Tab-separated table of N, CA and C in Angstrom:
chain	number	residue	atom	x	y	z
A	1	THR	N	4.686	18.411	-11.707
A	1	THR	CA	4.008	19.015	-10.493
A	1	THR	C	3.014	17.909	-9.880
A	2	THR	N	2.668	18.281	-8.816
A	2	THR	CA	1.593	17.256	-8.078
A	2	THR	C	0.482	17.130	-8.877
A	3	THR	N	-0.089	18.188	-9.458
A	3	THR	CA	-1.239	18.009	-10.272
A	3	THR	C	-1.035	17.094	-11.515
A	4	ASP	N	0.108	17.340	-12.042
A	4	ASP	CA	0.488	16.441	-13.201
A	4	ASP	C	0.559	14.964	-12.723
A	5	ARG	N	1.128	14.613	-11.736
A	5	ARG	CA	1.255	13.333	-11.238
A	5	ARG	C	-0.126	12.696	-10.989
A	6	ILE	N	-0.984	13.373	-10.302
A	6	ILE	CA	-2.220	12.864	-10.120
A	6	ILE	C	-3.073	12.711	-11.437
A	7	LYS	N	-2.988	13.595	-12.348
A	7	LYS	CA	-3.591	13.305	-13.737
A	7	LYS	C	-3.046	12.070	-14.254
A	8	ILE	N	-1.740	11.872	-14.337
A	8	ILE	CA	-1.173	10.670	-14.917
A	8	ILE	C	-1.785	9.488	-14.069
A	9	TYR	N	-1.710	9.652	-12.891
A	9	TYR	CA	-2.164	8.376	-12.127
A	9	TYR	C	-3.506	8.160	-12.418
A	10	HIS	N	-4.412	9.060	-12.480
A	10	HIS	CA	-5.718	8.887	-12.873
A	10	HIS	C	-5.912	8.406	-14.124
A	11	SER	N	-5.052	8.708	-15.145
A	11	SER	CA	-5.261	8.176	-16.531
A	11	SER	C	-4.722	6.632	-16.562
A	12	LEU	N	-3.951	6.369	-15.331
A	12	LEU	CA	-3.605	4.885	-15.325
A	12	LEU	C	-4.684	4.155	-14.555
A	13	GLU	N	-5.669	4.691	-14.009
A	13	GLU	CA	-6.637	3.855	-13.171
A	13	GLU	C	-7.348	2.769	-14.297
A	14	MET	N	-7.721	1.795	-13.366
A	14	MET	CA	-8.459	0.756	-14.227
A	14	MET	C	-9.889	1.331	-14.576
A	15	SER	N	-10.376	0.893	-15.770
A	15	SER	CA	-11.622	1.334	-16.271
A	15	SER	C	-12.851	0.894	-15.485
A	16	ASP	N	-12.563	-0.287	-14.772
A	16	ASP	CA	-13.765	-0.690	-13.801
A	16	ASP	C	-13.584	-0.076	-12.483
A	17	GLN	N	-14.430	0.916	-12.279
A	17	GLN	CA	-14.361	1.709	-11.072
A	17	GLN	C	-14.746	0.853	-9.871
A	18	ASN	N	-15.309	-0.302	-10.136
A	18	ASN	CA	-15.908	-1.097	-8.863
A	18	ASN	C	-14.690	-1.752	-8.277
A	19	LYS	N	-13.376	-1.735	-8.844
A	19	LYS	CA	-12.289	-2.332	-8.142
A	19	LYS	C	-11.508	-1.227	-7.341
A	20	GLU	N	-12.143	-0.531	-6.621
A	20	GLU	CA	-11.567	0.670	-5.983
A	20	GLU	C	-10.256	0.240	-5.243
A	21	SER	N	-10.205	-0.878	-4.622
A	21	SER	CA	-9.067	-1.154	-3.779
A	21	SER	C	-7.868	-1.631	-4.530
A	22	GLN	N	-7.989	-1.944	-5.777
A	22	GLN	CA	-6.822	-2.236	-6.585
A	22	GLN	C	-6.186	-1.076	-7.486
A	23	SER	N	-4.894	-1.159	-7.450
A	23	SER	CA	-4.211	-0.119	-8.283
A	23	SER	C	-4.121	-0.621	-9.819
A	24	PRO	N	-3.743	0.367	-10.635
A	24	PRO	CA	-3.637	-0.144	-12.115
A	24	PRO	C	-2.749	-1.339	-12.228
A	25	SER	N	-2.926	-2.139	-13.130
A	25	SER	CA	-2.183	-3.246	-13.452
A	25	SER	C	-1.011	-2.948	-14.442
A	26	ALA	N	-0.050	-3.895	-14.619
A	26	ALA	CA	1.014	-3.548	-15.675
A	26	ALA	C	0.276	-3.311	-17.103
A	27	SER	N	-0.836	-3.927	-17.336
A	27	SER	CA	-1.333	-3.915	-18.635
A	27	SER	C	-2.013	-2.547	-18.743
A	28	ASP	N	-2.691	-1.880	-17.654
A	28	ASP	CA	-3.300	-0.688	-17.678
A	28	ASP	C	-2.211	0.329	-17.873
A	29	VAL	N	-1.073	0.245	-17.306
A	29	VAL	CA	0.144	1.281	-17.392
A	29	VAL	C	0.385	1.025	-18.923
A	30	GLY	N	0.577	-0.094	-19.409
A	30	GLY	CA	0.932	-0.354	-20.900
A	30	GLY	C	-0.033	0.315	-21.826
A	31	ASN	N	-1.368	0.419	-21.552
A	31	ASN	CA	-2.343	0.860	-22.367
A	31	ASN	C	-2.160	2.266	-22.369
A	32	VAL	N	-1.953	3.049	-21.252
A	32	VAL	CA	-1.631	4.523	-21.207
A	32	VAL	C	-0.352	4.758	-21.965
A	33	LEU	N	0.607	3.927	-21.804
A	33	LEU	CA	1.892	4.330	-22.468
A	33	LEU	C	1.759	4.019	-23.958
A	34	ASN	N	0.959	3.117	-24.436
A	34	ASN	CA	0.710	2.875	-25.826
A	34	ASN	C	-0.266	3.851	-26.330
A	35	ASN	N	-1.302	4.228	-25.757
A	35	ASN	CA	-2.343	5.016	-26.207
A	35	ASN	C	-2.329	6.486	-25.852
A	36	GLY	N	-1.623	6.977	-24.926
A	36	GLY	CA	-1.705	8.412	-24.544
A	36	GLY	C	-0.751	9.097	-25.256
A	37	ASP	N	-0.688	10.520	-25.009
A	37	ASP	CA	0.233	11.233	-25.719
A	37	ASP	C	1.701	10.969	-25.182
A	38	ALA	N	2.655	11.205	-26.105
A	38	ALA	CA	4.047	10.607	-25.790
A	38	ALA	C	4.635	11.348	-24.554
A	39	ALA	N	4.317	12.639	-24.268
A	39	ALA	CA	4.849	13.360	-23.257
A	39	ALA	C	4.203	12.796	-21.836
A	40	ALA	N	2.860	12.513	-21.848
A	40	ALA	CA	2.165	11.955	-20.679
A	40	ALA	C	2.785	10.537	-20.399
A	41	ALA	N	2.982	9.869	-21.517
A	41	ALA	CA	3.460	8.462	-21.343
A	41	ALA	C	4.907	8.379	-20.744
A	42	ALA	N	5.679	9.369	-21.170
A	42	ALA	CA	7.028	9.371	-20.811
A	42	ALA	C	7.143	9.771	-19.266
A	43	LEU	N	6.257	10.752	-18.925
A	43	LEU	CA	6.145	11.201	-17.522
A	43	LEU	C	5.587	10.089	-16.584
A	44	ALA	N	4.584	9.334	-17.137
A	44	ALA	CA	4.078	8.271	-16.249
A	44	ALA	C	5.209	7.145	-16.160
A	45	LYS	N	5.894	6.784	-17.100
A	45	LYS	CA	6.778	5.793	-17.053
A	45	LYS	C	8.048	6.304	-16.117
A	46	GLU	N	8.452	7.507	-16.244
A	46	GLU	CA	9.429	8.062	-15.289
A	46	GLU	C	9.007	7.942	-13.809
A	47	PHE	N	7.836	8.379	-13.484
A	47	PHE	CA	7.085	8.274	-12.252
A	47	PHE	C	7.184	6.826	-11.642
A	48	LEU	N	6.667	5.919	-12.518
A	48	LEU	CA	6.743	4.450	-12.066
A	48	LEU	C	8.234	4.025	-11.880
A	49	ASP	N	8.946	4.397	-12.636
A	49	ASP	CA	10.457	3.900	-12.603
A	49	ASP	C	11.013	4.482	-11.292
A	50	LYS	N	10.659	5.766	-10.998
A	50	LYS	CA	11.228	6.243	-9.706
A	50	LYS	C	10.667	5.703	-8.536
A	51	VAL	N	9.410	5.304	-8.569
A	51	VAL	CA	8.680	4.764	-7.277
A	51	VAL	C	9.344	3.314	-7.080
A	52	ARG	N	9.491	2.662	-8.205
A	52	ARG	CA	10.083	1.302	-8.229
A	52	ARG	C	11.585	1.346	-7.695
A	53	ALA	N	12.241	2.362	-8.143
A	53	ALA	CA	13.697	2.484	-7.662
A	53	ALA	C	13.725	2.804	-6.135
A	54	ILE	N	12.885	3.641	-5.750
A	54	ILE	CA	12.953	3.929	-4.266
A	54	ILE	C	12.356	2.653	-3.411
A	55	HIS	N	11.424	2.199	-3.923
A	55	HIS	CA	10.793	0.928	-3.360
A	55	HIS	C	12.010	-0.265	-3.158
A	56	GLU	N	12.708	-0.438	-4.372
A	56	GLU	CA	13.777	-1.545	-4.411
A	56	GLU	C	14.857	-1.128	-3.572
A	57	ARG	N	15.272	0.253	-3.373
A	57	ARG	CA	16.367	0.662	-2.605
A	57	ARG	C	16.160	0.323	-1.079
A	58	PHE	N	14.888	0.571	-0.616
A	58	PHE	CA	14.696	0.409	0.761
A	58	PHE	C	14.208	-1.076	1.120
A	59	ASP	N	13.861	-1.919	0.295
A	59	ASP	CA	13.346	-3.147	0.396
A	59	ASP	C	14.628	-4.051	0.667
A	60	THR	N	15.195	-3.972	1.726
A	60	THR	CA	16.571	-4.407	2.007
A	60	THR	C	16.512	-6.022	2.013
A	61	ASP	N	15.377	-6.622	2.450
A	61	ASP	CA	15.256	-8.041	2.560
A	61	ASP	C	14.728	-8.688	1.268
A	62	LYS	N	14.447	-7.767	0.345
A	62	LYS	CA	14.069	-8.169	-1.035
A	62	LYS	C	12.763	-9.090	-1.083
A	63	ASP	N	11.672	-8.789	-0.172
A	63	ASP	CA	10.595	-9.741	-0.225
A	63	ASP	C	9.399	-8.968	-1.018
A	64	GLY	N	9.769	-7.692	-1.544
A	64	GLY	CA	8.781	-6.998	-2.228
A	64	GLY	C	7.832	-6.145	-1.466
A	65	TYR	N	8.160	-5.976	-0.108
A	65	TYR	CA	7.395	-5.127	0.681
A	65	TYR	C	8.354	-4.320	1.609
A	66	LEU	N	7.960	-3.174	2.034
A	66	LEU	CA	8.545	-2.361	3.065
A	66	LEU	C	7.975	-2.635	4.417
A	67	ASN	N	8.827	-3.270	5.162
A	67	ASN	CA	8.293	-3.624	6.624
A	67	ASN	C	8.686	-2.226	7.571
A	68	PHE	N	8.373	-2.316	8.687
A	68	PHE	CA	8.445	-1.303	9.615
A	68	PHE	C	9.663	-0.588	9.517
A	69	GLY	N	10.887	-1.493	9.629
A	69	GLY	CA	12.241	-0.903	9.614
A	69	GLY	C	12.577	-0.242	8.252
A	70	GLU	N	12.128	-0.799	7.158
A	70	GLU	CA	12.403	-0.246	5.823
A	70	GLU	C	11.724	1.050	5.693
A	71	LEU	N	10.335	0.975	5.949
A	71	LEU	CA	9.585	2.156	5.746
A	71	LEU	C	10.126	3.415	6.749
A	72	SER	N	10.482	3.027	7.872
A	72	SER	CA	11.039	3.988	8.674
A	72	SER	C	12.312	4.658	8.166
A	73	SER	N	13.216	3.876	7.480
A	73	SER	CA	14.429	4.209	6.948
A	73	SER	C	14.054	5.196	5.660
A	74	LEU	N	13.103	4.840	4.944
A	74	LEU	CA	12.571	5.655	3.838
A	74	LEU	C	12.145	6.968	4.436
A	75	GLN	N	11.325	6.939	5.440
A	75	GLN	CA	10.712	8.047	6.068
A	75	GLN	C	11.877	9.077	6.604
A	76	LEU	N	12.800	8.451	7.197
A	76	LEU	CA	13.898	9.210	7.748
A	76	LEU	C	14.678	9.808	6.720
A	77	THR	N	15.027	9.099	5.574
A	77	THR	CA	15.762	9.625	4.570
A	77	THR	C	15.248	10.708	3.748
A	78	THR	N	13.772	10.579	3.551
A	78	THR	CA	13.110	11.524	2.753
A	78	THR	C	12.549	12.810	3.550
A	79	SER	N	12.288	12.622	4.882
A	79	SER	CA	11.634	13.798	5.577
A	79	SER	C	12.438	14.357	6.873
A	80	GLY	N	13.382	13.278	7.202
A	80	GLY	CA	14.183	13.653	8.376
A	80	GLY	C	13.417	13.276	9.585
A	81	ASN	N	12.241	12.795	9.500
A	81	ASN	CA	11.298	12.403	10.615
A	81	ASN	C	11.334	11.004	10.944
A	82	THR	N	11.308	10.586	12.162
A	82	THR	CA	11.345	9.107	12.448
A	82	THR	C	9.754	8.633	12.484
A	83	MET	N	9.602	7.403	12.416
A	83	MET	CA	8.221	6.817	12.387
A	83	MET	C	8.093	5.841	13.504
A	84	ASP	N	7.080	6.011	14.220
A	84	ASP	CA	6.815	4.973	15.437
A	84	ASP	C	5.925	3.770	14.838
A	85	GLU	N	5.775	2.739	15.567
A	85	GLU	CA	5.138	1.477	15.099
A	85	GLU	C	3.611	1.756	15.014
A	86	ASN	N	3.127	2.787	15.791
A	86	ASN	CA	1.578	3.106	15.668
A	86	ASN	C	1.340	3.663	14.315
A	87	THR	N	2.177	4.610	13.892
A	87	THR	CA	2.018	5.239	12.713
A	87	THR	C	2.266	4.271	11.653
A	88	TYR	N	3.121	3.320	11.705
A	88	TYR	CA	3.432	2.511	10.641
A	88	TYR	C	2.111	1.580	10.442
A	89	VAL	N	1.449	1.138	11.521
A	89	VAL	CA	0.265	0.300	11.529
A	89	VAL	C	-0.770	1.231	10.769
A	90	MET	N	-0.979	2.433	11.188
A	90	MET	CA	-2.037	3.315	10.584
A	90	MET	C	-1.773	3.484	9.183
A	91	VAL	N	-0.537	3.515	8.629
A	91	VAL	CA	-0.245	3.749	7.222
A	91	VAL	C	-0.557	2.481	6.514
A	92	CYS	N	-0.157	1.280	7.097
A	92	CYS	CA	-0.522	0.048	6.467
A	92	CYS	C	-2.002	0.020	6.276
A	93	ARG	N	-2.767	0.144	7.300
A	93	ARG	CA	-4.200	0.048	7.233
A	93	ARG	C	-4.870	1.012	6.163
A	94	ALA	N	-4.314	2.323	6.214
A	94	ALA	CA	-4.859	3.266	5.203
A	94	ALA	C	-4.516	2.856	3.814
A	95	LEU	N	-3.551	2.148	3.612
A	95	LEU	CA	-3.246	1.607	2.328
A	95	LEU	C	-3.746	0.179	2.006
A	96	ALA	N	-4.544	-0.405	2.932
A	96	ALA	CA	-5.052	-1.728	2.658
A	96	ALA	C	-3.908	-2.793	2.632
A	97	CYS	N	-2.904	-2.530	3.476
A	97	CYS	CA	-1.754	-3.457	3.527
A	97	CYS	C	-1.775	-4.102	4.925
A	98	HIS	N	-1.350	-5.294	5.152
A	98	HIS	CA	-1.191	-5.829	6.435
A	98	HIS	C	0.245	-5.545	7.017
A	99	PRO	N	0.069	-4.947	8.348
A	99	PRO	CA	1.425	-4.425	8.839
A	99	PRO	C	2.378	-5.480	9.141
A	100	ASN	N	2.028	-6.739	9.104
A	100	ASN	CA	3.029	-7.726	9.286
A	100	ASN	C	3.698	-8.151	7.796
A	101	GLN	N	3.171	-7.652	6.868
A	101	GLN	CA	3.583	-7.884	5.460
A	101	GLN	C	4.319	-6.601	5.082
A	102	GLY	N	3.760	-5.517	5.174
A	102	GLY	CA	4.447	-4.208	4.741
A	102	GLY	C	3.765	-3.589	3.565
A	103	ILE	N	4.239	-2.650	3.057
A	103	ILE	CA	3.975	-1.770	2.093
A	103	ILE	C	4.532	-2.291	0.698
A	104	GLY	N	3.521	-2.777	-0.122
A	104	GLY	CA	4.171	-3.119	-1.555
A	104	GLY	C	4.301	-2.041	-2.507
A	105	PHE	N	4.782	-2.318	-3.617
A	105	PHE	CA	5.123	-1.294	-4.597
A	105	PHE	C	3.757	-0.570	-4.994
A	106	GLU	N	2.656	-1.279	-5.110
A	106	GLU	CA	1.393	-0.645	-5.615
A	106	GLU	C	1.008	0.445	-4.520
A	107	ALA	N	1.219	0.018	-3.112
A	107	ALA	CA	0.867	1.014	-2.272
A	107	ALA	C	1.711	2.203	-2.179
A	108	LEU	N	2.987	2.026	-2.319
A	108	LEU	CA	3.955	3.053	-2.437
A	108	LEU	C	3.653	4.082	-3.633
A	109	LYS	N	3.209	3.427	-4.663
A	109	LYS	CA	2.806	4.207	-5.904
A	109	LYS	C	1.630	5.060	-5.566
A	110	LEU	N	0.617	4.532	-4.786
A	110	LEU	CA	-0.604	5.359	-4.429
A	110	LEU	C	-0.112	6.484	-3.418
A	111	THR	N	0.825	6.324	-2.692
A	111	THR	CA	1.358	7.272	-1.689
A	111	THR	C	1.986	8.470	-2.434
A	112	TYR	N	2.776	8.082	-3.398
A	112	TYR	CA	3.346	9.075	-4.211
A	112	TYR	C	2.408	9.838	-5.304
A	113	ALA	N	1.392	9.148	-5.566
A	113	ALA	CA	0.364	9.867	-6.523
A	113	ALA	C	-0.455	10.769	-5.740
A	114	ALA	N	-0.277	10.572	-4.387
A	114	ALA	CA	-1.316	11.690	-3.445
A	114	ALA	C	-0.874	12.963	-3.517
A	115	GLU	N	-1.900	13.876	-3.326
A	115	GLU	CA	-1.431	15.348	-3.156
A	115	GLU	C	-0.468	15.559	-2.007
A	116	GLY	N	0.494	16.381	-2.160
A	116	GLY	CA	1.391	16.627	-1.190
A	116	GLY	C	2.794	15.911	-1.103
A	117	SER	N	2.742	14.835	-1.826
A	117	SER	CA	4.072	14.001	-1.968
A	117	SER	C	4.918	14.387	-3.163
A	118	ASP	N	6.144	14.133	-3.092
A	118	ASP	CA	7.041	14.714	-4.151
A	118	ASP	C	7.966	13.656	-4.575
A	119	ILE	N	7.642	12.839	-5.555
A	119	ILE	CA	8.643	11.752	-5.979
A	119	ILE	C	9.944	12.373	-6.324
A	120	GLU	N	9.915	13.543	-7.027
A	120	GLU	CA	11.136	14.098	-7.629
A	120	GLU	C	12.118	14.469	-6.451
A	121	ASP	N	11.584	14.959	-5.475
A	121	ASP	CA	12.498	15.509	-4.252
A	121	ASP	C	12.767	14.274	-3.515
A	122	ASP	N	12.014	13.220	-3.303
A	122	ASP	CA	12.372	12.083	-2.434
A	122	ASP	C	13.420	11.289	-3.300
A	123	TYR	N	13.279	11.139	-4.588
A	123	TYR	CA	14.149	10.490	-5.444
A	123	TYR	C	15.562	11.106	-5.229
A	124	LYS	N	15.666	12.456	-5.383
A	124	LYS	CA	16.940	13.029	-5.167
A	124	LYS	C	17.490	12.932	-3.821
A	125	LYS	N	16.694	12.897	-2.739
A	125	LYS	CA	17.259	12.719	-1.383
A	125	LYS	C	17.717	11.273	-1.250
A	126	VAL	N	17.052	10.316	-1.893
A	126	VAL	CA	17.593	8.898	-1.791
A	126	VAL	C	18.715	8.594	-2.680
A	127	PHE	N	18.842	9.042	-3.936
A	127	PHE	CA	19.841	8.726	-4.726
A	127	PHE	C	20.906	9.881	-4.964
A	128	GLY	N	20.613	10.999	-4.481
A	128	GLY	CA	21.601	12.155	-4.605
A	128	GLY	C	21.497	12.974	-5.910
A	129	ASN	N	22.282	13.922	-5.957
A	129	ASN	CA	22.241	14.888	-7.040
A	129	ASN	C	22.641	14.186	-8.418
A	130	LYS	N	23.557	13.178	-8.291
A	130	LYS	CA	23.996	12.324	-9.550
A	130	LYS	C	22.719	11.397	-9.962
A	131	ALA	N	21.574	11.418	-9.444
A	131	ALA	CA	20.522	10.506	-9.664
A	131	ALA	C	20.244	10.798	-11.251
A	132	ASN	N	19.961	9.711	-11.978
A	132	ASN	CA	19.435	9.726	-13.231
A	132	ASN	C	18.111	9.047	-13.348
A	133	THR	N	17.380	9.070	-14.402
A	133	THR	CA	16.143	8.222	-14.508
A	133	THR	C	16.470	6.942	-14.168
A	134	PRO	N	15.872	6.120	-13.556
A	134	PRO	CA	16.164	4.815	-13.197
A	134	PRO	C	15.961	3.730	-14.271
A	135	ASN	N	15.472	4.091	-15.332
A	135	ASN	CA	15.260	3.206	-16.535
A	135	ASN	C	16.534	3.095	-17.433
A	136	GLN	N	17.551	4.015	-16.971
A	136	GLN	CA	18.855	3.869	-17.477
A	136	GLN	C	19.666	3.026	-16.763
A	137	LYS	N	19.621	1.650	-16.973
A	137	LYS	CA	20.028	0.670	-15.920
A	137	LYS	C	21.506	0.696	-15.662
A	138	GLY	N	22.473	1.111	-16.603
A	138	GLY	CA	23.800	1.334	-16.329
A	138	GLY	C	24.128	2.461	-15.263
A	139	LYS	N	23.294	3.460	-15.405
A	139	LYS	CA	23.534	4.614	-14.418
A	139	LYS	C	22.949	4.300	-13.007
A	140	GLU	N	21.862	3.578	-13.080
A	140	GLU	CA	21.182	3.172	-11.744
A	140	GLU	C	22.158	2.239	-11.041
A	141	GLN	N	22.888	1.320	-11.759
A	141	GLN	CA	23.868	0.469	-11.029
A	141	GLN	C	25.037	1.300	-10.597
A	142	ALA	N	25.513	2.255	-11.279
A	142	ALA	CA	26.579	3.227	-10.795
A	142	ALA	C	26.159	3.842	-9.441
A	143	ILE	N	24.919	4.079	-9.255
A	143	ILE	CA	24.434	4.706	-8.095
A	143	ILE	C	24.383	3.656	-7.059
A	144	ASP	N	24.050	2.464	-7.374
A	144	ASP	CA	24.004	1.289	-6.271
A	144	ASP	C	25.295	0.732	-5.884
A	145	ASP	N	26.359	1.198	-6.802
A	145	ASP	CA	27.647	0.542	-6.529
A	145	ASP	C	28.172	1.099	-5.140
A	146	ASP	N	27.704	2.198	-4.639
A	146	ASP	CA	27.998	2.911	-3.421
A	146	ASP	C	27.601	1.837	-2.200
A	147	ASP	N	26.738	1.008	-2.394
A	147	ASP	CA	26.298	0.047	-1.411
A	147	ASP	C	27.242	-1.121	-1.261
A	148	ASP	N	27.606	-1.574	-0.113
A	148	ASP	CA	28.467	-2.568	0.208
A	148	ASP	C	27.728	-3.882	0.637
A	149	ASP	N	26.494	-4.158	0.253
A	149	ASP	CA	25.668	-5.223	0.498
A	149	ASP	C	25.457	-6.262	-0.452
A	150	ASP	N	26.601	-6.450	-1.139
A	150	ASP	CA	26.699	-7.519	-2.183
A	150	ASP	C	26.734	-8.955	-1.446
A	151	ASP	N	26.060	-9.878	-2.061
A	151	ASP	CA	25.891	-11.219	-1.451
A	151	ASP	C	27.136	-12.153	-1.726
A	152	ASP	N	28.118	-11.659	-2.200
A	152	ASP	CA	29.297	-12.431	-2.666
A	152	ASP	C	30.308	-12.548	-1.395
A	153	ASP	N	29.993	-12.738	-0.195
A	153	ASP	CA	30.771	-12.799	0.998
A	153	ASP	C	31.730	-14.130	1.003
A	154	ASP	N	32.909	-13.999	0.489
A	154	ASP	CA	33.804	-15.193	0.479
A	154	ASP	C	34.776	-15.182	1.528
């Protein structure tokens, strides 16, 4: 549920509350995974894996950020709505991202941790009903095999 995701995200927050503009680091996530209860840790890992999989799927230029076109594609796929450039700029600013660079993984993670977002629903819309947890690499690759964007153009 959304409440569970928010609780998990908050358990991942850095202990130094003065760093409000930063998201949890990998070591913070690791601490929760190592020190939290097993169910919460598994849920947190699955959440992060799904956000990462969505980010990687739409980051078509593989620069680590979702630019206007990439985020627009994510928006259209998950909600059926288009995004105009003004909205994109407002989203970037709200997430402390520069519009010329785009939305990084950490910013997308914040978006999915927010009330009203549903990583499960969006993940199914992006990867379909055959979607498995993205940490099962072989199954994730089976999903990606549908893409014809391989770089081995000979």
